[in-house]
Amino acid sequence: MKLKGYILAALSALTYGMIPLFAIPLKRLDFPFDTVLFYRFLFSAIMIGGYLLLKKTDFRLNRKELGALLLLAVMFS
């Protein structure tokens, strides 16, 4: 199980390091960086949501989780 964690951490670092391979060519085409970030987060949310649907994870939030989520959203923006 520990090996799986190492592999997933390495995969995460690898994909994070590949972001410039896609962002730099878009920047050269005068693509707005806000739009690049929007699509990056959109596709990430779709992939994570699809994974959670496959795992049959419950999406409901309780009040405490909703409050924390709203606070984090305000801090992010």
PDB file of N, CA, C and O in Angstrom:
ATOM      1  N   MET A   1       0.826  -1.198   0.000  1.00  0.00           N
ATOM      2  CA  MET A   1       0.000   0.000   0.000  1.00  0.00           C
ATOM      3  C   MET A   1       0.869   1.261   0.000  1.00  0.00           C
ATOM      4  O   MET A   1       0.516   2.252  -0.582  1.00  0.00           O
ATOM      5  N   LYS A   2       2.010   1.214   0.700  1.00  0.00           N
ATOM      6  CA  LYS A   2       2.898   2.362   0.750  1.00  0.00           C
ATOM      7  C   LYS A   2       3.481   2.657  -0.634  1.00  0.00           C
ATOM      8  O   LYS A   2       3.639   3.821  -0.999  1.00  0.00           O
ATOM      9  N   LEU A   3       3.760   1.606  -1.404  1.00  0.00           N
ATOM     10  CA  LEU A   3       4.295   1.782  -2.749  1.00  0.00           C
ATOM     11  C   LEU A   3       3.294   2.511  -3.638  1.00  0.00           C
ATOM     12  O   LEU A   3       3.676   3.376  -4.426  1.00  0.00           O
ATOM     13  N   LYS A   4       2.013   2.191  -3.486  1.00  0.00           N
ATOM     14  CA  LYS A   4       0.977   2.862  -4.272  1.00  0.00           C
ATOM     15  C   LYS A   4       0.989   4.368  -3.997  1.00  0.00           C
ATOM     16  O   LYS A   4       0.860   5.177  -4.912  1.00  0.00           O
ATOM     17  N   GLY A   5       1.162   4.753  -2.740  1.00  0.00           N
ATOM     18  CA  GLY A   5       1.226   6.169  -2.381  1.00  0.00           C
ATOM     19  C   GLY A   5       2.407   6.873  -3.020  1.00  0.00           C
ATOM     20  O   GLY A   5       2.296   7.997  -3.505  1.00  0.00           O
ATOM     21  N   TYR A   6       3.554   6.213  -3.018  1.00  0.00           N
ATOM     22  CA  TYR A   6       4.737   6.789  -3.656  1.00  0.00           C
ATOM     23  C   TYR A   6       4.530   6.960  -5.158  1.00  0.00           C
ATOM     24  O   TYR A   6       4.921   7.972  -5.739  1.00  0.00           O
ATOM     25  N   ILE A   7       3.936   5.954  -5.773  1.00  0.00           N
ATOM     26  CA  ILE A   7       3.687   6.022  -7.219  1.00  0.00           C
ATOM     27  C   ILE A   7       2.716   7.155  -7.543  1.00  0.00           C
ATOM     28  O   ILE A   7       2.934   7.931  -8.475  1.00  0.00           O
ATOM     29  N   LEU A   8       1.645   7.273  -6.751  1.00  0.00           N
ATOM     30  CA  LEU A   8       0.676   8.341  -6.999  1.00  0.00           C
ATOM     31  C   LEU A   8       1.270   9.724  -6.740  1.00  0.00           C
ATOM     32  O   LEU A   8       0.971  10.681  -7.469  1.00  0.00           O
ATOM     33  N   ALA A   9       2.128   9.847  -5.724  1.00  0.00           N
ATOM     34  CA  ALA A   9       2.789  11.129  -5.456  1.00  0.00           C
ATOM     35  C   ALA A   9       3.723  11.496  -6.606  1.00  0.00           C
ATOM     36  O   ALA A   9       3.778  12.660  -7.032  1.00  0.00           O
ATOM     37  N   ALA A  10       4.456  10.518  -7.127  1.00  0.00           N
ATOM     38  CA  ALA A  10       5.353  10.779  -8.254  1.00  0.00           C
ATOM     39  C   ALA A  10       4.558  11.163  -9.496  1.00  0.00           C
ATOM     40  O   ALA A  10       4.946  12.080 -10.237  1.00  0.00           O
ATOM     41  N   LEU A  11       3.449  10.493  -9.732  1.00  0.00           N
ATOM     42  CA  LEU A  11       2.588  10.820 -10.873  1.00  0.00           C
ATOM     43  C   LEU A  11       2.026  12.229 -10.745  1.00  0.00           C
ATOM     44  O   LEU A  11       1.975  12.989 -11.714  1.00  0.00           O
ATOM     45  N   SER A  12       1.630  12.592  -9.529  1.00  0.00           N
ATOM     46  CA  SER A  12       1.117  13.936  -9.283  1.00  0.00           C
ATOM     47  C   SER A  12       2.193  14.991  -9.557  1.00  0.00           C
ATOM     48  O   SER A  12       1.930  16.004 -10.205  1.00  0.00           O
ATOM     49  N   ALA A  13       3.399  14.754  -9.070  1.00  0.00           N
ATOM     50  CA  ALA A  13       4.495  15.697  -9.297  1.00  0.00           C
ATOM     51  C   ALA A  13       4.827  15.801 -10.783  1.00  0.00           C
ATOM     52  O   ALA A  13       5.091  16.888 -11.295  1.00  0.00           O
ATOM     53  N   LEU A  14       4.800  14.670 -11.466  1.00  0.00           N
ATOM     54  CA  LEU A  14       5.091  14.656 -12.895  1.00  0.00           C
ATOM     55  C   LEU A  14       4.071  15.471 -13.679  1.00  0.00           C
ATOM     56  O   LEU A  14       4.436  16.303 -14.516  1.00  0.00           O
ATOM     57  N   THR A  15       2.793  15.258 -13.409  1.00  0.00           N
ATOM     58  CA  THR A  15       1.764  15.999 -14.143  1.00  0.00           C
ATOM     59  C   THR A  15       1.776  17.486 -13.785  1.00  0.00           C
ATOM     60  O   THR A  15       1.534  18.326 -14.638  1.00  0.00           O
ATOM     61  N   TYR A  16       2.080  17.812 -12.523  1.00  0.00           N
ATOM     62  CA  TYR A  16       2.183  19.215 -12.132  1.00  0.00           C
ATOM     63  C   TYR A  16       3.339  19.890 -12.862  1.00  0.00           C
ATOM     64  O   TYR A  16       3.234  21.035 -13.307  1.00  0.00           O
ATOM     65  N   GLY A  17       4.430  19.177 -13.014  1.00  0.00           N
ATOM     66  CA  GLY A  17       5.586  19.721 -13.712  1.00  0.00           C
ATOM     67  C   GLY A  17       5.376  19.890 -15.203  1.00  0.00           C
ATOM     68  O   GLY A  17       6.101  20.630 -15.865  1.00  0.00           O
ATOM     69  N   MET A  18       4.374  19.216 -15.758  1.00  0.00           N
ATOM     70  CA  MET A  18       4.095  19.308 -17.192  1.00  0.00           C
ATOM     71  C   MET A  18       3.178  20.473 -17.550  1.00  0.00           C
ATOM     72  O   MET A  18       2.936  20.729 -18.729  1.00  0.00           O
ATOM     73  N   ILE A  19       2.681  21.201 -16.560  1.00  0.00           N
ATOM     74  CA  ILE A  19       1.768  22.325 -16.822  1.00  0.00           C
ATOM     75  C   ILE A  19       2.367  23.331 -17.804  1.00  0.00           C
ATOM     76  O   ILE A  19       1.682  23.769 -18.734  1.00  0.00           O
ATOM     77  N   PRO A  20       3.645  23.723 -17.673  1.00  0.00           N
ATOM     78  CA  PRO A  20       4.197  24.691 -18.629  1.00  0.00           C
ATOM     79  C   PRO A  20       4.203  24.198 -20.080  1.00  0.00           C
ATOM     80  O   PRO A  20       4.155  25.009 -21.000  1.00  0.00           O
ATOM     81  N   LEU A  21       4.252  22.890 -20.278  1.00  0.00           N
ATOM     82  CA  LEU A  21       4.228  22.375 -21.654  1.00  0.00           C
ATOM     83  C   LEU A  21       2.946  22.763 -22.383  1.00  0.00           C
ATOM     84  O   LEU A  21       2.933  22.879 -23.608  1.00  0.00           O
ATOM     85  N   PHE A  22       1.877  22.967 -21.628  1.00  0.00           N
ATOM     86  CA  PHE A  22       0.611  23.351 -22.239  1.00  0.00           C
ATOM     87  C   PHE A  22       0.336  24.847 -22.100  1.00  0.00           C
ATOM     88  O   PHE A  22      -0.278  25.449 -22.978  1.00  0.00           O
ATOM     89  N   ALA A  23       0.801  25.447 -21.018  1.00  0.00           N
ATOM     90  CA  ALA A  23       0.499  26.857 -20.762  1.00  0.00           C
ATOM     91  C   ALA A  23       1.348  27.797 -21.609  1.00  0.00           C
ATOM     92  O   ALA A  23       0.842  28.819 -22.088  1.00  0.00           O
ATOM     93  N   ILE A  24       2.606  27.485 -21.804  1.00  0.00           N
ATOM     94  CA  ILE A  24       3.490  28.391 -22.560  1.00  0.00           C
ATOM     95  C   ILE A  24       3.047  28.542 -24.019  1.00  0.00           C
ATOM     96  O   ILE A  24       2.975  29.668 -24.522  1.00  0.00           O
ATOM     97  N   PRO A  25       2.733  27.450 -24.742  1.00  0.00           N
ATOM     98  CA  PRO A  25       2.247  27.647 -26.115  1.00  0.00           C
ATOM     99  C   PRO A  25       0.954  28.455 -26.180  1.00  0.00           C
ATOM    100  O   PRO A  25       0.763  29.264 -27.099  1.00  0.00           O
ATOM    101  N   LEU A  26       0.078  28.276 -25.199  1.00  0.00           N
ATOM    102  CA  LEU A  26      -1.157  29.069 -25.183  1.00  0.00           C
ATOM    103  C   LEU A  26      -0.861  30.536 -24.909  1.00  0.00           C
ATOM    104  O   LEU A  26      -1.503  31.423 -25.473  1.00  0.00           O
ATOM    105  N   LYS A  27       0.113  30.793 -24.044  1.00  0.00           N
ATOM    106  CA  LYS A  27       0.485  32.180 -23.763  1.00  0.00           C
ATOM    107  C   LYS A  27       1.059  32.849 -25.007  1.00  0.00           C
ATOM    108  O   LYS A  27       0.809  34.017 -25.268  1.00  0.00           O
ATOM    109  N   ARG A  28       1.840  32.097 -25.787  1.00  0.00           N
ATOM    110  CA  ARG A  28       2.400  32.649 -27.030  1.00  0.00           C
ATOM    111  C   ARG A  28       1.307  32.989 -28.039  1.00  0.00           C
ATOM    112  O   ARG A  28       1.493  33.838 -28.894  1.00  0.00           O
ATOM    113  N   LEU A  29       0.169  32.305 -27.944  1.00  0.00           N
ATOM    114  CA  LEU A  29      -0.959  32.586 -28.832  1.00  0.00           C
ATOM    115  C   LEU A  29      -1.868  33.677 -28.266  1.00  0.00           C
ATOM    116  O   LEU A  29      -2.970  33.882 -28.753  1.00  0.00           O
ATOM    117  N   ASP A  30      -1.387  34.389 -27.236  1.00  0.00           N
ATOM    118  CA  ASP A  30      -2.145  35.447 -26.558  1.00  0.00           C
ATOM    119  C   ASP A  30      -3.463  34.947 -25.970  1.00  0.00           C
ATOM    120  O   ASP A  30      -4.469  35.645 -25.951  1.00  0.00           O
ATOM    121  N   PHE A  31      -3.467  33.705 -25.512  1.00  0.00           N
ATOM    122  CA  PHE A  31      -4.621  33.130 -24.833  1.00  0.00           C
ATOM    123  C   PHE A  31      -4.638  33.687 -23.415  1.00  0.00           C
ATOM    124  O   PHE A  31      -3.622  33.649 -22.734  1.00  0.00           O
ATOM    125  N   PRO A  32      -5.765  34.208 -22.937  1.00  0.00           N
ATOM    126  CA  PRO A  32      -5.793  34.770 -21.575  1.00  0.00           C
ATOM    127  C   PRO A  32      -5.483  33.699 -20.525  1.00  0.00           C
ATOM    128  O   PRO A  32      -6.021  32.599 -20.563  1.00  0.00           O
ATOM    129  N   PHE A  33      -4.596  34.032 -19.601  1.00  0.00           N
ATOM    130  CA  PHE A  33      -4.180  33.070 -18.592  1.00  0.00           C
ATOM    131  C   PHE A  33      -5.340  32.655 -17.690  1.00  0.00           C
ATOM    132  O   PHE A  33      -5.408  31.521 -17.232  1.00  0.00           O
ATOM    133  N   ASP A  34      -6.277  33.589 -17.451  1.00  0.00           N
ATOM    134  CA  ASP A  34      -7.460  33.248 -16.645  1.00  0.00           C
ATOM    135  C   ASP A  34      -8.264  32.135 -17.304  1.00  0.00           C
ATOM    136  O   ASP A  34      -8.783  31.246 -16.625  1.00  0.00           O
ATOM    137  N   THR A  35      -8.350  32.161 -18.611  1.00  0.00           N
ATOM    138  CA  THR A  35      -9.083  31.136 -19.342  1.00  0.00           C
ATOM    139  C   THR A  35      -8.371  29.790 -19.258  1.00  0.00           C
ATOM    140  O   THR A  35      -9.005  28.746 -19.100  1.00  0.00           O
ATOM    141  N   VAL A  36      -7.048  29.813 -19.340  1.00  0.00           N
ATOM    142  CA  VAL A  36      -6.267  28.575 -19.209  1.00  0.00           C
ATOM    143  C   VAL A  36      -6.522  27.957 -17.837  1.00  0.00           C
ATOM    144  O   VAL A  36      -6.762  26.753 -17.717  1.00  0.00           O
ATOM    145  N   LEU A  37      -6.491  28.780 -16.793  1.00  0.00           N
ATOM    146  CA  LEU A  37      -6.745  28.281 -15.445  1.00  0.00           C
ATOM    147  C   LEU A  37      -8.170  27.759 -15.304  1.00  0.00           C
ATOM    148  O   LEU A  37      -8.406  26.732 -14.662  1.00  0.00           O
ATOM    149  N   PHE A  38      -9.133  28.448 -15.904  1.00  0.00           N
ATOM    150  CA  PHE A  38     -10.521  27.996 -15.829  1.00  0.00           C
ATOM    151  C   PHE A  38     -10.662  26.594 -16.408  1.00  0.00           C
ATOM    152  O   PHE A  38     -11.249  25.711 -15.785  1.00  0.00           O
ATOM    153  N   TYR A  39     -10.117  26.389 -17.599  1.00  0.00           N
ATOM    154  CA  TYR A  39     -10.236  25.070 -18.220  1.00  0.00           C
ATOM    155  C   TYR A  39      -9.440  24.005 -17.465  1.00  0.00           C
ATOM    156  O   TYR A  39      -9.869  22.853 -17.369  1.00  0.00           O
ATOM    157  N   ARG A  40      -8.323  24.392 -16.909  1.00  0.00           N
ATOM    158  CA  ARG A  40      -7.536  23.437 -16.108  1.00  0.00           C
ATOM    159  C   ARG A  40      -8.348  22.953 -14.913  1.00  0.00           C
ATOM    160  O   ARG A  40      -8.432  21.758 -14.641  1.00  0.00           O
ATOM    161  N   PHE A  41      -8.956  23.882 -14.192  1.00  0.00           N
ATOM    162  CA  PHE A  41      -9.760  23.506 -13.030  1.00  0.00           C
ATOM    163  C   PHE A  41     -11.047  22.799 -13.443  1.00  0.00           C
ATOM    164  O   PHE A  41     -11.507  21.890 -12.742  1.00  0.00           O
ATOM    165  N   LEU A  42     -11.639  23.204 -14.556  1.00  0.00           N
ATOM    166  CA  LEU A  42     -12.859  22.549 -15.032  1.00  0.00           C
ATOM    167  C   LEU A  42     -12.608  21.079 -15.343  1.00  0.00           C
ATOM    168  O   LEU A  42     -13.347  20.199 -14.875  1.00  0.00           O
ATOM    169  N   PHE A  43     -11.558  20.803 -16.118  1.00  0.00           N
ATOM    170  CA  PHE A  43     -11.267  19.411 -16.462  1.00  0.00           C
ATOM    171  C   PHE A  43     -10.856  18.602 -15.240  1.00  0.00           C
ATOM    172  O   PHE A  43     -11.201  17.424 -15.128  1.00  0.00           O
ATOM    173  N   SER A  44     -10.160  19.220 -14.309  1.00  0.00           N
ATOM    174  CA  SER A  44      -9.802  18.528 -13.070  1.00  0.00           C
ATOM    175  C   SER A  44     -11.050  18.167 -12.276  1.00  0.00           C
ATOM    176  O   SER A  44     -11.170  17.048 -11.765  1.00  0.00           O
ATOM    177  N   ALA A  45     -11.981  19.106 -12.169  1.00  0.00           N
ATOM    178  CA  ALA A  45     -13.212  18.844 -11.425  1.00  0.00           C
ATOM    179  C   ALA A  45     -14.034  17.744 -12.092  1.00  0.00           C
ATOM    180  O   ALA A  45     -14.612  16.887 -11.406  1.00  0.00           O
ATOM    181  N   ILE A  46     -14.075  17.741 -13.423  1.00  0.00           N
ATOM    182  CA  ILE A  46     -14.815  16.700 -14.135  1.00  0.00           C
ATOM    183  C   ILE A  46     -14.175  15.332 -13.893  1.00  0.00           C
ATOM    184  O   ILE A  46     -14.879  14.339 -13.637  1.00  0.00           O
ATOM    185  N   MET A  47     -12.856  15.268 -13.947  1.00  0.00           N
ATOM    186  CA  MET A  47     -12.181  13.983 -13.735  1.00  0.00           C
ATOM    187  C   MET A  47     -12.347  13.487 -12.302  1.00  0.00           C
ATOM    188  O   MET A  47     -12.634  12.303 -12.074  1.00  0.00           O
ATOM    189  N   ILE A  48     -12.212  14.376 -11.327  1.00  0.00           N
ATOM    190  CA  ILE A  48     -12.381  13.969  -9.931  1.00  0.00           C
ATOM    191  C   ILE A  48     -13.836  13.590  -9.671  1.00  0.00           C
ATOM    192  O   ILE A  48     -14.122  12.585  -9.001  1.00  0.00           O
ATOM    193  N   GLY A  49     -14.772  14.350 -10.213  1.00  0.00           N
ATOM    194  CA  GLY A  49     -16.189  14.013 -10.057  1.00  0.00           C
ATOM    195  C   GLY A  49     -16.531  12.675 -10.681  1.00  0.00           C
ATOM    196  O   GLY A  49     -17.275  11.877 -10.101  1.00  0.00           O
ATOM    197  N   GLY A  50     -15.974  12.403 -11.860  1.00  0.00           N
ATOM    198  CA  GLY A  50     -16.198  11.107 -12.501  1.00  0.00           C
ATOM    199  C   GLY A  50     -15.646   9.966 -11.677  1.00  0.00           C
ATOM    200  O   GLY A  50     -16.284   8.914 -11.525  1.00  0.00           O
ATOM    201  N   TYR A  51     -14.470  10.166 -11.115  1.00  0.00           N
ATOM    202  CA  TYR A  51     -13.868   9.135 -10.253  1.00  0.00           C
ATOM    203  C   TYR A  51     -14.745   8.883  -9.030  1.00  0.00           C
ATOM    204  O   TYR A  51     -14.995   7.733  -8.654  1.00  0.00           O
ATOM    205  N   LEU A  52     -15.221   9.964  -8.409  1.00  0.00           N
ATOM    206  CA  LEU A  52     -16.070   9.807  -7.229  1.00  0.00           C
ATOM    207  C   LEU A  52     -17.396   9.146  -7.567  1.00  0.00           C
ATOM    208  O   LEU A  52     -17.939   8.374  -6.767  1.00  0.00           O
ATOM    209  N   LEU A  53     -17.925   9.432  -8.755  1.00  0.00           N
ATOM    210  CA  LEU A  53     -19.156   8.756  -9.188  1.00  0.00           C
ATOM    211  C   LEU A  53     -18.918   7.265  -9.391  1.00  0.00           C
ATOM    212  O   LEU A  53     -19.756   6.435  -9.018  1.00  0.00           O
ATOM    213  N   LEU A  54     -17.783   6.917  -9.978  1.00  0.00           N
ATOM    214  CA  LEU A  54     -17.453   5.499 -10.169  1.00  0.00           C
ATOM    215  C   LEU A  54     -17.294   4.774  -8.835  1.00  0.00           C
ATOM    216  O   LEU A  54     -17.654   3.599  -8.714  1.00  0.00           O
ATOM    217  N   LYS A  55     -16.746   5.471  -7.846  1.00  0.00           N
ATOM    218  CA  LYS A  55     -16.558   4.891  -6.516  1.00  0.00           C
ATOM    219  C   LYS A  55     -17.845   4.940  -5.683  1.00  0.00           C
ATOM    220  O   LYS A  55     -17.865   4.490  -4.551  1.00  0.00           O
ATOM    221  N   LYS A  56     -18.905   5.543  -6.268  1.00  0.00           N
ATOM    222  CA  LYS A  56     -20.210   5.696  -5.596  1.00  0.00           C
ATOM    223  C   LYS A  56     -20.078   6.455  -4.269  1.00  0.00           C
ATOM    224  O   LYS A  56     -20.644   6.077  -3.252  1.00  0.00           O
ATOM    225  N   THR A  57     -19.327   7.545  -4.311  1.00  0.00           N
ATOM    226  CA  THR A  57     -19.118   8.390  -3.142  1.00  0.00           C
ATOM    227  C   THR A  57     -20.292   9.338  -2.973  1.00  0.00           C
ATOM    228  O   THR A  57     -20.809   9.886  -3.952  1.00  0.00           O
ATOM    229  N   ASP A  58     -20.697   9.537  -1.745  1.00  0.00           N
ATOM    230  CA  ASP A  58     -21.790  10.458  -1.446  1.00  0.00           C
ATOM    231  C   ASP A  58     -21.276  11.899  -1.546  1.00  0.00           C
ATOM    232  O   ASP A  58     -20.269  12.254  -0.947  1.00  0.00           O
ATOM    233  N   PHE A  59     -21.977  12.747  -2.286  1.00  0.00           N
ATOM    234  CA  PHE A  59     -21.558  14.131  -2.514  1.00  0.00           C
ATOM    235  C   PHE A  59     -22.173  15.108  -1.500  1.00  0.00           C
ATOM    236  O   PHE A  59     -21.888  16.287  -1.547  1.00  0.00           O
ATOM    237  N   ARG A  60     -23.027  14.632  -0.625  1.00  0.00           N
ATOM    238  CA  ARG A  60     -23.695  15.536   0.307  1.00  0.00           C
ATOM    239  C   ARG A  60     -22.705  16.136   1.307  1.00  0.00           C
ATOM    240  O   ARG A  60     -21.756  15.482   1.726  1.00  0.00           O
ATOM    241  N   LEU A  61     -22.972  17.389   1.676  1.00  0.00           N
ATOM    242  CA  LEU A  61     -22.144  18.100   2.652  1.00  0.00           C
ATOM    243  C   LEU A  61     -22.976  18.401   3.884  1.00  0.00           C
ATOM    244  O   LEU A  61     -24.155  18.759   3.773  1.00  0.00           O
ATOM    245  N   ASN A  62     -22.366  18.309   5.060  1.00  0.00           N
ATOM    246  CA  ASN A  62     -23.060  18.772   6.264  1.00  0.00           C
ATOM    247  C   ASN A  62     -22.755  20.259   6.449  1.00  0.00           C
ATOM    248  O   ASN A  62     -21.976  20.847   5.700  1.00  0.00           O
ATOM    249  N   ARG A  63     -23.348  20.859   7.455  1.00  0.00           N
ATOM    250  CA  ARG A  63     -23.178  22.313   7.656  1.00  0.00           C
ATOM    251  C   ARG A  63     -21.721  22.704   7.903  1.00  0.00           C
ATOM    252  O   ARG A  63     -21.251  23.715   7.396  1.00  0.00           O
ATOM    253  N   LYS A  64     -21.016  21.904   8.678  1.00  0.00           N
ATOM    254  CA  LYS A  64     -19.619  22.217   8.995  1.00  0.00           C
ATOM    255  C   LYS A  64     -18.759  22.180   7.726  1.00  0.00           C
ATOM    256  O   LYS A  64     -17.941  23.071   7.490  1.00  0.00           O
ATOM    257  N   GLU A  65     -18.958  21.163   6.889  1.00  0.00           N
ATOM    258  CA  GLU A  65     -18.192  21.056   5.642  1.00  0.00           C
ATOM    259  C   GLU A  65     -18.549  22.180   4.685  1.00  0.00           C
ATOM    260  O   GLU A  65     -17.677  22.736   4.017  1.00  0.00           O
ATOM    261  N   LEU A  66     -19.824  22.530   4.620  1.00  0.00           N
ATOM    262  CA  LEU A  66     -20.260  23.621   3.738  1.00  0.00           C
ATOM    263  C   LEU A  66     -19.648  24.945   4.173  1.00  0.00           C
ATOM    264  O   LEU A  66     -19.185  25.730   3.344  1.00  0.00           O
ATOM    265  N   GLY A  67     -19.617  25.199   5.479  1.00  0.00           N
ATOM    266  CA  GLY A  67     -19.005  26.430   5.988  1.00  0.00           C
ATOM    267  C   GLY A  67     -17.527  26.510   5.652  1.00  0.00           C
ATOM    268  O   GLY A  67     -17.036  27.556   5.213  1.00  0.00           O
ATOM    269  N   ALA A  68     -16.820  25.404   5.847  1.00  0.00           N
ATOM    270  CA  ALA A  68     -15.390  25.378   5.515  1.00  0.00           C
ATOM    271  C   ALA A  68     -15.174  25.579   4.027  1.00  0.00           C
ATOM    272  O   ALA A  68     -14.265  26.308   3.615  1.00  0.00           O
ATOM    273  N   LEU A  69     -16.020  24.962   3.209  1.00  0.00           N
ATOM    274  CA  LEU A  69     -15.905  25.097   1.758  1.00  0.00           C
ATOM    275  C   LEU A  69     -16.157  26.536   1.314  1.00  0.00           C
ATOM    276  O   LEU A  69     -15.422  27.065   0.474  1.00  0.00           O
ATOM    277  N   LEU A  70     -17.159  27.176   1.892  1.00  0.00           N
ATOM    278  CA  LEU A  70     -17.439  28.576   1.550  1.00  0.00           C
ATOM    279  C   LEU A  70     -16.289  29.489   1.977  1.00  0.00           C
ATOM    280  O   LEU A  70     -15.910  30.400   1.243  1.00  0.00           O
ATOM    281  N   LEU A  71     -15.737  29.245   3.156  1.00  0.00           N
ATOM    282  CA  LEU A  71     -14.606  30.041   3.633  1.00  0.00           C
ATOM    283  C   LEU A  71     -13.409  29.894   2.709  1.00  0.00           C
ATOM    284  O   LEU A  71     -12.765  30.882   2.323  1.00  0.00           O
ATOM    285  N   LEU A  72     -13.110  28.680   2.309  1.00  0.00           N
ATOM    286  CA  LEU A  72     -11.989  28.445   1.407  1.00  0.00           C
ATOM    287  C   LEU A  72     -12.240  29.082   0.039  1.00  0.00           C
ATOM    288  O   LEU A  72     -11.316  29.622  -0.581  1.00  0.00           O
ATOM    289  N   ALA A  73     -13.474  29.044  -0.437  1.00  0.00           N
ATOM    290  CA  ALA A  73     -13.800  29.654  -1.724  1.00  0.00           C
ATOM    291  C   ALA A  73     -13.611  31.171  -1.673  1.00  0.00           C
ATOM    292  O   ALA A  73     -13.073  31.783  -2.604  1.00  0.00           O
ATOM    293  N   VAL A  74     -14.027  31.790  -0.573  1.00  0.00           N
ATOM    294  CA  VAL A  74     -13.852  33.240  -0.436  1.00  0.00           C
ATOM    295  C   VAL A  74     -12.373  33.593  -0.348  1.00  0.00           C
ATOM    296  O   VAL A  74     -11.914  34.552  -0.965  1.00  0.00           O
ATOM    297  N   MET A  75     -11.617  32.809   0.400  1.00  0.00           N
ATOM    298  CA  MET A  75     -10.181  33.067   0.525  1.00  0.00           C
ATOM    299  C   MET A  75      -9.459  32.876  -0.804  1.00  0.00           C
ATOM    300  O   MET A  75      -8.520  33.595  -1.113  1.00  0.00           O
ATOM    301  N   PHE A  76      -9.925  31.928  -1.614  1.00  0.00           N
ATOM    302  CA  PHE A  76      -9.300  31.673  -2.906  1.00  0.00           C
ATOM    303  C   PHE A  76      -9.534  32.825  -3.874  1.00  0.00           C
ATOM    304  O   PHE A  76      -8.647  33.221  -4.617  1.00  0.00           O
ATOM    305  N   SER A  77     -10.754  33.358  -3.856  1.00  0.00           N
ATOM    306  CA  SER A  77     -11.046  34.442  -4.796  1.00  0.00           C
ATOM    307  C   SER A  77     -10.536  35.757  -4.257  1.00  0.00           C
ATOM    308  O   SER A  77     -10.105  36.588  -4.956  1.00  0.00           O
TER     309      SER A  77
END
